[in-house]
Short mmCIF file of C-alpha atoms in Angstrom, two decimals:
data_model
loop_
_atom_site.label_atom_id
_atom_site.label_comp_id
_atom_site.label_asym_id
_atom_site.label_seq_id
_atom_site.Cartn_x
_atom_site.Cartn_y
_atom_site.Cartn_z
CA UNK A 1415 -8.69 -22.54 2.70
CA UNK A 1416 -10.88 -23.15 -0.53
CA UNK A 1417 -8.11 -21.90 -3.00
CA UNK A 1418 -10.67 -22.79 -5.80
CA UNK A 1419 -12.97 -19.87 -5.25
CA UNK A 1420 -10.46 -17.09 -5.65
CA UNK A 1421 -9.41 -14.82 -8.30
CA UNK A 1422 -10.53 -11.48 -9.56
CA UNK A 1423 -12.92 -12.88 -12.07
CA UNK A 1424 -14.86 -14.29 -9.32
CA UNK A 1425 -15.86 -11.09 -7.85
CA UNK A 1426 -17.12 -10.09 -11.88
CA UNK A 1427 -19.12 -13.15 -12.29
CA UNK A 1428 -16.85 -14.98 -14.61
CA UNK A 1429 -16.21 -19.08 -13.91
CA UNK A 1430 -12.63 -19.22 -14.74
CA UNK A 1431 -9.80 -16.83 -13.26
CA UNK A 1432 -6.98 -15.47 -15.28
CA UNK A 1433 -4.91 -18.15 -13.45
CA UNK A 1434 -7.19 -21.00 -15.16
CA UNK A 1435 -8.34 -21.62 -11.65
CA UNK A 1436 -12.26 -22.66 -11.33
CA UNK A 1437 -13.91 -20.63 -9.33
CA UNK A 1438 -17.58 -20.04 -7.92
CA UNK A 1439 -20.25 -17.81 -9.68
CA UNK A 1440 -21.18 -14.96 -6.75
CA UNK A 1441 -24.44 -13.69 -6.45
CA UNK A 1442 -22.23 -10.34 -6.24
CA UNK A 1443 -22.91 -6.37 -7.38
CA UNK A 1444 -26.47 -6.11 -6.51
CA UNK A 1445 -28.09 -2.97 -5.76
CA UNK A 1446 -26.18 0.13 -5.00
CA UNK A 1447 -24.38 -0.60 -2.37
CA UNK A 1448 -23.18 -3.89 -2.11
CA UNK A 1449 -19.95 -5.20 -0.97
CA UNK A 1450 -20.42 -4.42 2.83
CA UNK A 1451 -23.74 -7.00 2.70
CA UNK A 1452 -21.67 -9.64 1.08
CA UNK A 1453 -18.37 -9.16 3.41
CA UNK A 1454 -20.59 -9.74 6.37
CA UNK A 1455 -21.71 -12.95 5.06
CA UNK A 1456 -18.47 -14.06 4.93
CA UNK A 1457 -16.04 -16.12 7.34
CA UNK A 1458 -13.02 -13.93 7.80
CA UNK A 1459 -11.18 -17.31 9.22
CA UNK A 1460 -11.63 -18.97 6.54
CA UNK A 1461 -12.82 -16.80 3.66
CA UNK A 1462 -10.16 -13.71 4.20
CA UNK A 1463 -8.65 -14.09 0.54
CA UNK A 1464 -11.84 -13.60 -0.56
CA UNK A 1465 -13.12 -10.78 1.76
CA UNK A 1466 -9.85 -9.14 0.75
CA UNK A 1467 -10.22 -9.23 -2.82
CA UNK A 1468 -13.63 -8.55 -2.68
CA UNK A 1469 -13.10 -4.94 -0.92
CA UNK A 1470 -10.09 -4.03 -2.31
CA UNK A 1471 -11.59 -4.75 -5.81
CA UNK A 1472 -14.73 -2.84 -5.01
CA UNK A 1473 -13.83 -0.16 -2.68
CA UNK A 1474 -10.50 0.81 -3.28
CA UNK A 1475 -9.79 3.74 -6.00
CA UNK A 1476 -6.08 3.75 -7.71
CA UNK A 1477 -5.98 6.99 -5.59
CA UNK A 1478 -5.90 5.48 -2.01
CA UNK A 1479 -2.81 2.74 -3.33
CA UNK A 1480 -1.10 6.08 -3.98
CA UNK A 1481 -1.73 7.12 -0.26
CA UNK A 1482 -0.75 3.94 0.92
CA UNK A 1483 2.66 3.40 -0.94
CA UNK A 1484 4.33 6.69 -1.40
CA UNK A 1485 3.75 8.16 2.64
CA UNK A 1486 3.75 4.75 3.96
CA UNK A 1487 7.56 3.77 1.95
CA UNK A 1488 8.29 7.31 3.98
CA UNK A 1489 7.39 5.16 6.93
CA UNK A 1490 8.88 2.35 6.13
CA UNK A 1491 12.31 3.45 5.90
CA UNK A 1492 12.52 5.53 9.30
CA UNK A 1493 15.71 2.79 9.98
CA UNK A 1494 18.75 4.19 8.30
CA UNK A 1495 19.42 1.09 6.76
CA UNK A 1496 16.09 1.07 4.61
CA UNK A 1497 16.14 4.69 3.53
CA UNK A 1498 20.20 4.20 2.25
CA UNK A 1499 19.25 0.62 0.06
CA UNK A 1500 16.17 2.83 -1.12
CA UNK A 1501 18.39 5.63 -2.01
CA UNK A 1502 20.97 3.40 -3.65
CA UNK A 1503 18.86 1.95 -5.99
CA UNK A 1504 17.04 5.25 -7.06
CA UNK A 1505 13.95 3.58 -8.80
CA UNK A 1506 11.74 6.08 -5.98
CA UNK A 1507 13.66 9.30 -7.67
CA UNK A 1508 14.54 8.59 -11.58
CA UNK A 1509 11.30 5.93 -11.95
CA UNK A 1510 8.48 6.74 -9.70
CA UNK A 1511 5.49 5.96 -12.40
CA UNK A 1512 7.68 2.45 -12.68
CA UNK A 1513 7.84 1.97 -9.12
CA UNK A 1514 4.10 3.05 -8.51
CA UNK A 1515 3.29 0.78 -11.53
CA UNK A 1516 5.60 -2.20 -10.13
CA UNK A 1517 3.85 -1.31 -6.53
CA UNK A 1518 0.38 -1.99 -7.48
CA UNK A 1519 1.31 -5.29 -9.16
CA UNK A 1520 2.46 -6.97 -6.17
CA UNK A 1521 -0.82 -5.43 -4.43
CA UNK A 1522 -3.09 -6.82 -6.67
CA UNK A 1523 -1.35 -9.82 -7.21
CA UNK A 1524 -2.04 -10.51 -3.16
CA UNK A 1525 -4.84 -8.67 -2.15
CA UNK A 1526 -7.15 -9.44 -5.83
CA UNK A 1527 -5.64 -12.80 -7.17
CA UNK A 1528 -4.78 -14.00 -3.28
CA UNK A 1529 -1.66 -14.50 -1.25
CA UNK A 1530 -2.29 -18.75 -2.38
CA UNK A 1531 -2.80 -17.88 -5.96
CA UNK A 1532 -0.52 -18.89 -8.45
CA UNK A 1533 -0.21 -15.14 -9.22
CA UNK A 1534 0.27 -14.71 -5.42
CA UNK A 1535 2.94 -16.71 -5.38
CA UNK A 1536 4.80 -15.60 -8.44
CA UNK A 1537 4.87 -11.97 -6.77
CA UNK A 1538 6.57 -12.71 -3.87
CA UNK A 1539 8.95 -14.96 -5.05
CA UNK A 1540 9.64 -12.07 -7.92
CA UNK A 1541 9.90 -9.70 -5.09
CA UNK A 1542 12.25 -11.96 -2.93
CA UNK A 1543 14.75 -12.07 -6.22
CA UNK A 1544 14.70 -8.09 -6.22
CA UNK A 1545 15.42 -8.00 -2.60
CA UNK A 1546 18.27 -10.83 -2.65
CA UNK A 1547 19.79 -8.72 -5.91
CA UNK A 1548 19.77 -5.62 -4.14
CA UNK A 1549 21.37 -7.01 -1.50
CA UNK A 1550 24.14 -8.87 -3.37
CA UNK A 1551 24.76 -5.15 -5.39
CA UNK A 1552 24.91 -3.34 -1.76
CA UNK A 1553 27.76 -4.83 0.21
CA UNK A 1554 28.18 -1.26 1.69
CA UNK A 1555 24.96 -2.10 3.45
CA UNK A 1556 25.09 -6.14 5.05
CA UNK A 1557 21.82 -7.52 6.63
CA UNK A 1558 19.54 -4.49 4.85
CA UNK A 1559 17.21 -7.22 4.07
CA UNK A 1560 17.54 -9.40 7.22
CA UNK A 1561 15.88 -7.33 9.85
CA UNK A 1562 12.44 -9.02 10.51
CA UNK A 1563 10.88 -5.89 11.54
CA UNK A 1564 11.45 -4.48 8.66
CA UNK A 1565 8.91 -7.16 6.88
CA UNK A 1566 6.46 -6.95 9.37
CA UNK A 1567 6.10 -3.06 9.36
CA UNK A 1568 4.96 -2.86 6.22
CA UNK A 1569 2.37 -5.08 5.78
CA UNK A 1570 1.03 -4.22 9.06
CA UNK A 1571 0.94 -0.76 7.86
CA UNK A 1572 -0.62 -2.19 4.48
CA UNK A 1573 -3.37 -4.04 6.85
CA UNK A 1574 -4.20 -0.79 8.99
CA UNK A 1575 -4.12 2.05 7.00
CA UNK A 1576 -7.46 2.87 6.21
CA UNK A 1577 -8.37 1.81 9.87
CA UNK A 1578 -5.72 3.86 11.56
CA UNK A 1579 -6.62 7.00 9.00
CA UNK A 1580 -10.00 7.09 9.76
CA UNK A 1581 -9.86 7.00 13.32
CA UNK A 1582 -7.22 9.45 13.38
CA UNK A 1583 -10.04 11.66 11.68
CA UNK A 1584 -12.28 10.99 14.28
CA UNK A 1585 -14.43 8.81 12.38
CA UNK A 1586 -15.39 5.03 12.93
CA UNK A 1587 -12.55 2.41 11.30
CA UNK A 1588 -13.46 -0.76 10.16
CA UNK A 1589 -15.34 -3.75 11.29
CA UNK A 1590 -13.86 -6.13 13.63
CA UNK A 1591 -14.93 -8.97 10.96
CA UNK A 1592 -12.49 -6.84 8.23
CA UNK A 1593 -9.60 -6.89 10.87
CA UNK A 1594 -9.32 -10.51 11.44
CA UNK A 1595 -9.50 -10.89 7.90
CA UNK A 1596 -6.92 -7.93 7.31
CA UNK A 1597 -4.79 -9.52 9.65
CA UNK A 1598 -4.88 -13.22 8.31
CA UNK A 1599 -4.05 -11.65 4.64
CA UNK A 1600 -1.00 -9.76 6.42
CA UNK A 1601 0.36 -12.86 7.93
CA UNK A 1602 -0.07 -15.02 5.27
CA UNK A 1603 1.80 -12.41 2.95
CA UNK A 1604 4.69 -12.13 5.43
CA UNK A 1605 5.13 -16.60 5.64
CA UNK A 1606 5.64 -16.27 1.77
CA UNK A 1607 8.08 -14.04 1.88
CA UNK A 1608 12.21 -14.23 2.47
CA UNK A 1609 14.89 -11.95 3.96
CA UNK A 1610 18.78 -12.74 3.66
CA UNK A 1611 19.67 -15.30 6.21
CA UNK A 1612 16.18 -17.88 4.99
CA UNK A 1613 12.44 -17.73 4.57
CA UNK A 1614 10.02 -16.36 7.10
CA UNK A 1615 7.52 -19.39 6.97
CA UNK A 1616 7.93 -19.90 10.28
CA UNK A 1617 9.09 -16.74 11.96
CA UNK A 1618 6.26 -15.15 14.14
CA UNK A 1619 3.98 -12.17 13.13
CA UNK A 1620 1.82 -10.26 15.70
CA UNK A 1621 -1.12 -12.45 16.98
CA UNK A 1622 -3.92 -10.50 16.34
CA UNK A 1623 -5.09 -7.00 14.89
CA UNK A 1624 -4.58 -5.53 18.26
CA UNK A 1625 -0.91 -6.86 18.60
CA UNK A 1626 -0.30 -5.44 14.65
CA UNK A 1627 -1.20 -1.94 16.13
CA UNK A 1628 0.91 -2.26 19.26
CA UNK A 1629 4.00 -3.33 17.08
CA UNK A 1630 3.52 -0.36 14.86
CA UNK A 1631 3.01 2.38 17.69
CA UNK A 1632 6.58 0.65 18.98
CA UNK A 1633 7.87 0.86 15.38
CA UNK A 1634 7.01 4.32 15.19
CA UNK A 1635 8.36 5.54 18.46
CA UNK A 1636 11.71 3.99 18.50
CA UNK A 1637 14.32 6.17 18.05
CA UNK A 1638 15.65 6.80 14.65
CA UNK A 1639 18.28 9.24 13.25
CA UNK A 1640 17.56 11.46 10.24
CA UNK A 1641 19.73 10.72 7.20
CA UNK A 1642 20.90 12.49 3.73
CA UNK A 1643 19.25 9.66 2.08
CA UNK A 1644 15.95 9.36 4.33
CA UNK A 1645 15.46 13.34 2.94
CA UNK A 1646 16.27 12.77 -0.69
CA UNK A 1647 13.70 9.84 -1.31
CA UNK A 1648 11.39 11.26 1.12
CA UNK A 1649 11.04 14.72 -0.74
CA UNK A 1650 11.34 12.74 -4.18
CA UNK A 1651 8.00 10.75 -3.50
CA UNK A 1652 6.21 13.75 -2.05
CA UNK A 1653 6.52 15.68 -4.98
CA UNK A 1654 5.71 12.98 -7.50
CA UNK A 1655 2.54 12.27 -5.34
CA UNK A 1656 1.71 15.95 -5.87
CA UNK A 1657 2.65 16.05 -9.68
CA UNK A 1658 0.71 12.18 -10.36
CA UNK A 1659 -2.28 13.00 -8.82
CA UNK A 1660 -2.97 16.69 -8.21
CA UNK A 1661 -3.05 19.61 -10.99
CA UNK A 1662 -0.36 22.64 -10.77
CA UNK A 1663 -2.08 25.07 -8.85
CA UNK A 1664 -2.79 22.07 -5.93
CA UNK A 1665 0.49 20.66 -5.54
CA UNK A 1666 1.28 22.51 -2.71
CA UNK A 1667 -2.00 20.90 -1.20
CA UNK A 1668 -0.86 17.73 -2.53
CA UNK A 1669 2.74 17.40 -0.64
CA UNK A 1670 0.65 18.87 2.05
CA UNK A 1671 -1.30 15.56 1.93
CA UNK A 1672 1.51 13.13 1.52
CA UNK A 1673 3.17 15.05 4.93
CA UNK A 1674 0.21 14.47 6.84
CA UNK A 1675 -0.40 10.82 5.60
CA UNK A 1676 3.35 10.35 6.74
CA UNK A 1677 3.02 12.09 10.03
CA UNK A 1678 4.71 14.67 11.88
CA UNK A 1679 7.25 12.13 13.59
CA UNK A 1680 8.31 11.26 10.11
CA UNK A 1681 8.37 14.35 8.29
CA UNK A 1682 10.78 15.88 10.82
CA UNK A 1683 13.03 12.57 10.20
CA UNK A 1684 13.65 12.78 6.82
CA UNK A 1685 13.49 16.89 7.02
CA UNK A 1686 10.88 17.70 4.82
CA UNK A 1687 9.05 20.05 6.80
CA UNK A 1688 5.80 19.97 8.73
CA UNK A 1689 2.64 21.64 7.81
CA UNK A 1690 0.48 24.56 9.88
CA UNK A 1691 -2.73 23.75 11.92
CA UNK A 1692 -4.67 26.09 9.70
CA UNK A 1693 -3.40 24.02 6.52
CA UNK A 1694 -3.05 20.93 8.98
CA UNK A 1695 -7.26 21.29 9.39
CA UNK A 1696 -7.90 21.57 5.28
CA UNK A 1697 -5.71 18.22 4.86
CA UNK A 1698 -8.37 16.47 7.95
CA UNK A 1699 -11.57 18.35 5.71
CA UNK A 1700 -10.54 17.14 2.41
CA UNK A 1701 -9.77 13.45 4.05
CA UNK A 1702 -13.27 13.34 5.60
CA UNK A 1703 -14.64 14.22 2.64
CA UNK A 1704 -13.30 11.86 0.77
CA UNK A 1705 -14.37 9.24 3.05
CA UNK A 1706 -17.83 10.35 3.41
CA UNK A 1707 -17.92 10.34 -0.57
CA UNK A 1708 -16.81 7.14 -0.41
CA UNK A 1709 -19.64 5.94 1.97
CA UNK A 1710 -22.65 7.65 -0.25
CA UNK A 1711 -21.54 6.90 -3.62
CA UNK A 1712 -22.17 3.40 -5.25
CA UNK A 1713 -19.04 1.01 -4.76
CA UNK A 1714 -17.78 0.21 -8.16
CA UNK A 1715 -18.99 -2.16 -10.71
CA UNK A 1716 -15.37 -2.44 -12.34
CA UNK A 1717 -12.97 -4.47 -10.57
CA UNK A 1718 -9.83 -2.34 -9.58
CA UNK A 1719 -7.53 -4.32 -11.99
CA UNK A 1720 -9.69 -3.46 -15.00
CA UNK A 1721 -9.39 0.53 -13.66
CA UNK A 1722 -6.17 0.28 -13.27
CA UNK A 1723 -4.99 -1.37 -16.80
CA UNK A 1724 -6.94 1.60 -18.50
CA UNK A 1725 -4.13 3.92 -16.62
CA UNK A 1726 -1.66 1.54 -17.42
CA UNK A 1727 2.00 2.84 -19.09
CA UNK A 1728 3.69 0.76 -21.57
CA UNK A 1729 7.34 0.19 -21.21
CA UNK A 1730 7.44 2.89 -23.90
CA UNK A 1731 5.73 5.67 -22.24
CA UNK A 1732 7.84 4.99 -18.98
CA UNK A 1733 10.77 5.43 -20.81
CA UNK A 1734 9.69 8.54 -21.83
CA UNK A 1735 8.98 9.48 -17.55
CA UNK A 1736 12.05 8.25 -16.26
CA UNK A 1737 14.69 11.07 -16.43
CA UNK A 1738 11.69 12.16 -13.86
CA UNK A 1739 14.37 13.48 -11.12
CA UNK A 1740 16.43 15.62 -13.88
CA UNK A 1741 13.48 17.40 -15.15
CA UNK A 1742 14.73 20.34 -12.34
CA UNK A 1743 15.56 20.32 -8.95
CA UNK A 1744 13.46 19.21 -5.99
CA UNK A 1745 12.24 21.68 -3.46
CA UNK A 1746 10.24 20.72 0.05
CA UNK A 1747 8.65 24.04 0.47
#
């Protein structure tokens, strides 16, 4: 792996990255499409980091992080265990902007900067001190950071979203080059990474993109009980999706969207209702939409960091959001 040649500024044609790292000047963002010709001139064994941050940077809106985090955490925490340390700590119901916020560092730190970066690095050994805190402050709940599974899931999920979306829809996912790749940056993020009882360095992660698809289809269908917590962080993050990203009079479309995103399975779990097949078919429209817009219009000049610092909060301003879930009371209808 040519660690030299990643970093964010080396998909905007700078020669340094904010790391200090030296990187290569790309013959990138020419014409009006672009970033599909230059990801199939790459070697997704053993230029994933930089197919990774190269479409994520390029083809990946703020918007489609919030459909990844917020349904897929309602994924994520189908185990009891998960949805109860989730619920203790509360940061999903009283900060949500933070969390989001907090949630799309660690992303770009891996999937912009690279899992090897030094910024790569420094986010999952932040996010191993959070989990290893948590855990000390939860003795109610032993081993709820211990469970390999339950480091696996999500960055397979993370790895096959817009692949498993967009089939679901009917619609071609992506290219088998962009699942190896996919797959490497999911693996690598998972050996960096540390649960209770030692580091995962050398604990195994599914083999391939086909065996990360068969582990979540057996994640999904195990059997799982609904919980009182499951419900209250579940309905907390649909209705901030719907208030962060949709205006008043389509926030009923917008839990909509964050139900179907979750799936039916899921949504009967945690209790927050499903939706009809006549609203079920607007949710599929507007998603197919979306993705055909995606396909026609130009992929982005301006890296997603840059976007994303312009919607940036200060500490400040997030103080301001954070009595979030005592602003009124919650309702899943």
């Amino acid at each position: 792996m040519q660690h030299h040649r990643l970093g964010i500024n080396s998909l905007s044609g700078h020669g340094r990255s904010p790391h200090g790292l030296e990187v290569e000047e790309p013959t990138l963002r020419r014409g009006y499409k672009w970033v599909d010709r230059e990801l199939a001139r790459m070697d997704p064994d053993t230029e994933w980091e930089r197919m990774i941050a190269l479409y994520v940077s390029h083809r990946v809106p703020e918007f489609a992080l919030a459909m990844m985090i917020y349904p897929g955490t309602m994924r994520m925490m189908q185990p009891a265990l998960g949805a109860a340390t989730l619920d203790h700590t509360r940061k999903l119901e009283t900060k949500p902007y933070r969390r989001f916020q907090d949630g799309n560092d660690f992303l770009v730190a891996w999937m912009v900067d690279g899992v090897s970066s030094a910024a790569g690095r420094t986010a999952a050994e932040r996010l191993n001190r959070i989990h290893m805190a948590v855990a000390r402050r939860t003795p109610n709940l032993p081993g709820n950071f211990d469970d390999k599974d339950d480091f696996v899931y999500p960055l397979v999920l993370l790895a096959t979203f817009a692949h498993r979306l967009q089939t679901s829809l009917g619609m071609p996912g992506i290219p088998e080059h962009m699942q190896r790749a996919w797959h490497h940056w999911a693996q690598a993020v998972f050996h960096i990474l540390e649960r209770e009882s030692g580091p995962l360095a050398e604990e195994p992660f599914p083999e391939d993109w086909q065996a990360m698809e068969e582990f979540a289809r057996k994640f999904d269908s195990r059997p799982y009980e609904p919980t009182d917590s499951g419900h209250r962080v579940a309905t907390a993050m649909m209705h901030f999706f719907a208030e962060r990203w949709f205006p008043a009079p389509l926030r009923a479309f917008g839990r909509d969207l964050t139900r179907y995103l979750a799936g039916e399975r899921v949504c009967q779990l945690h209790r927050i209702g499903w939706i009809g097949p006549r609203r079920e078919r607007a949710i599929r429209l507007f998603l197919k939409m979306l993705f055909l817009a995606y396909r026609v219009l130009p992929d982005a000049r301006t890296p997603l960091p840059d976007r994303l610092r312009r919607t940036r909060r200060t500490n400040a301003q997030l103080r301001e959001l954070e009595p979030y879930s005592r602003q009124r009371p919650f309702s899943t209808r």
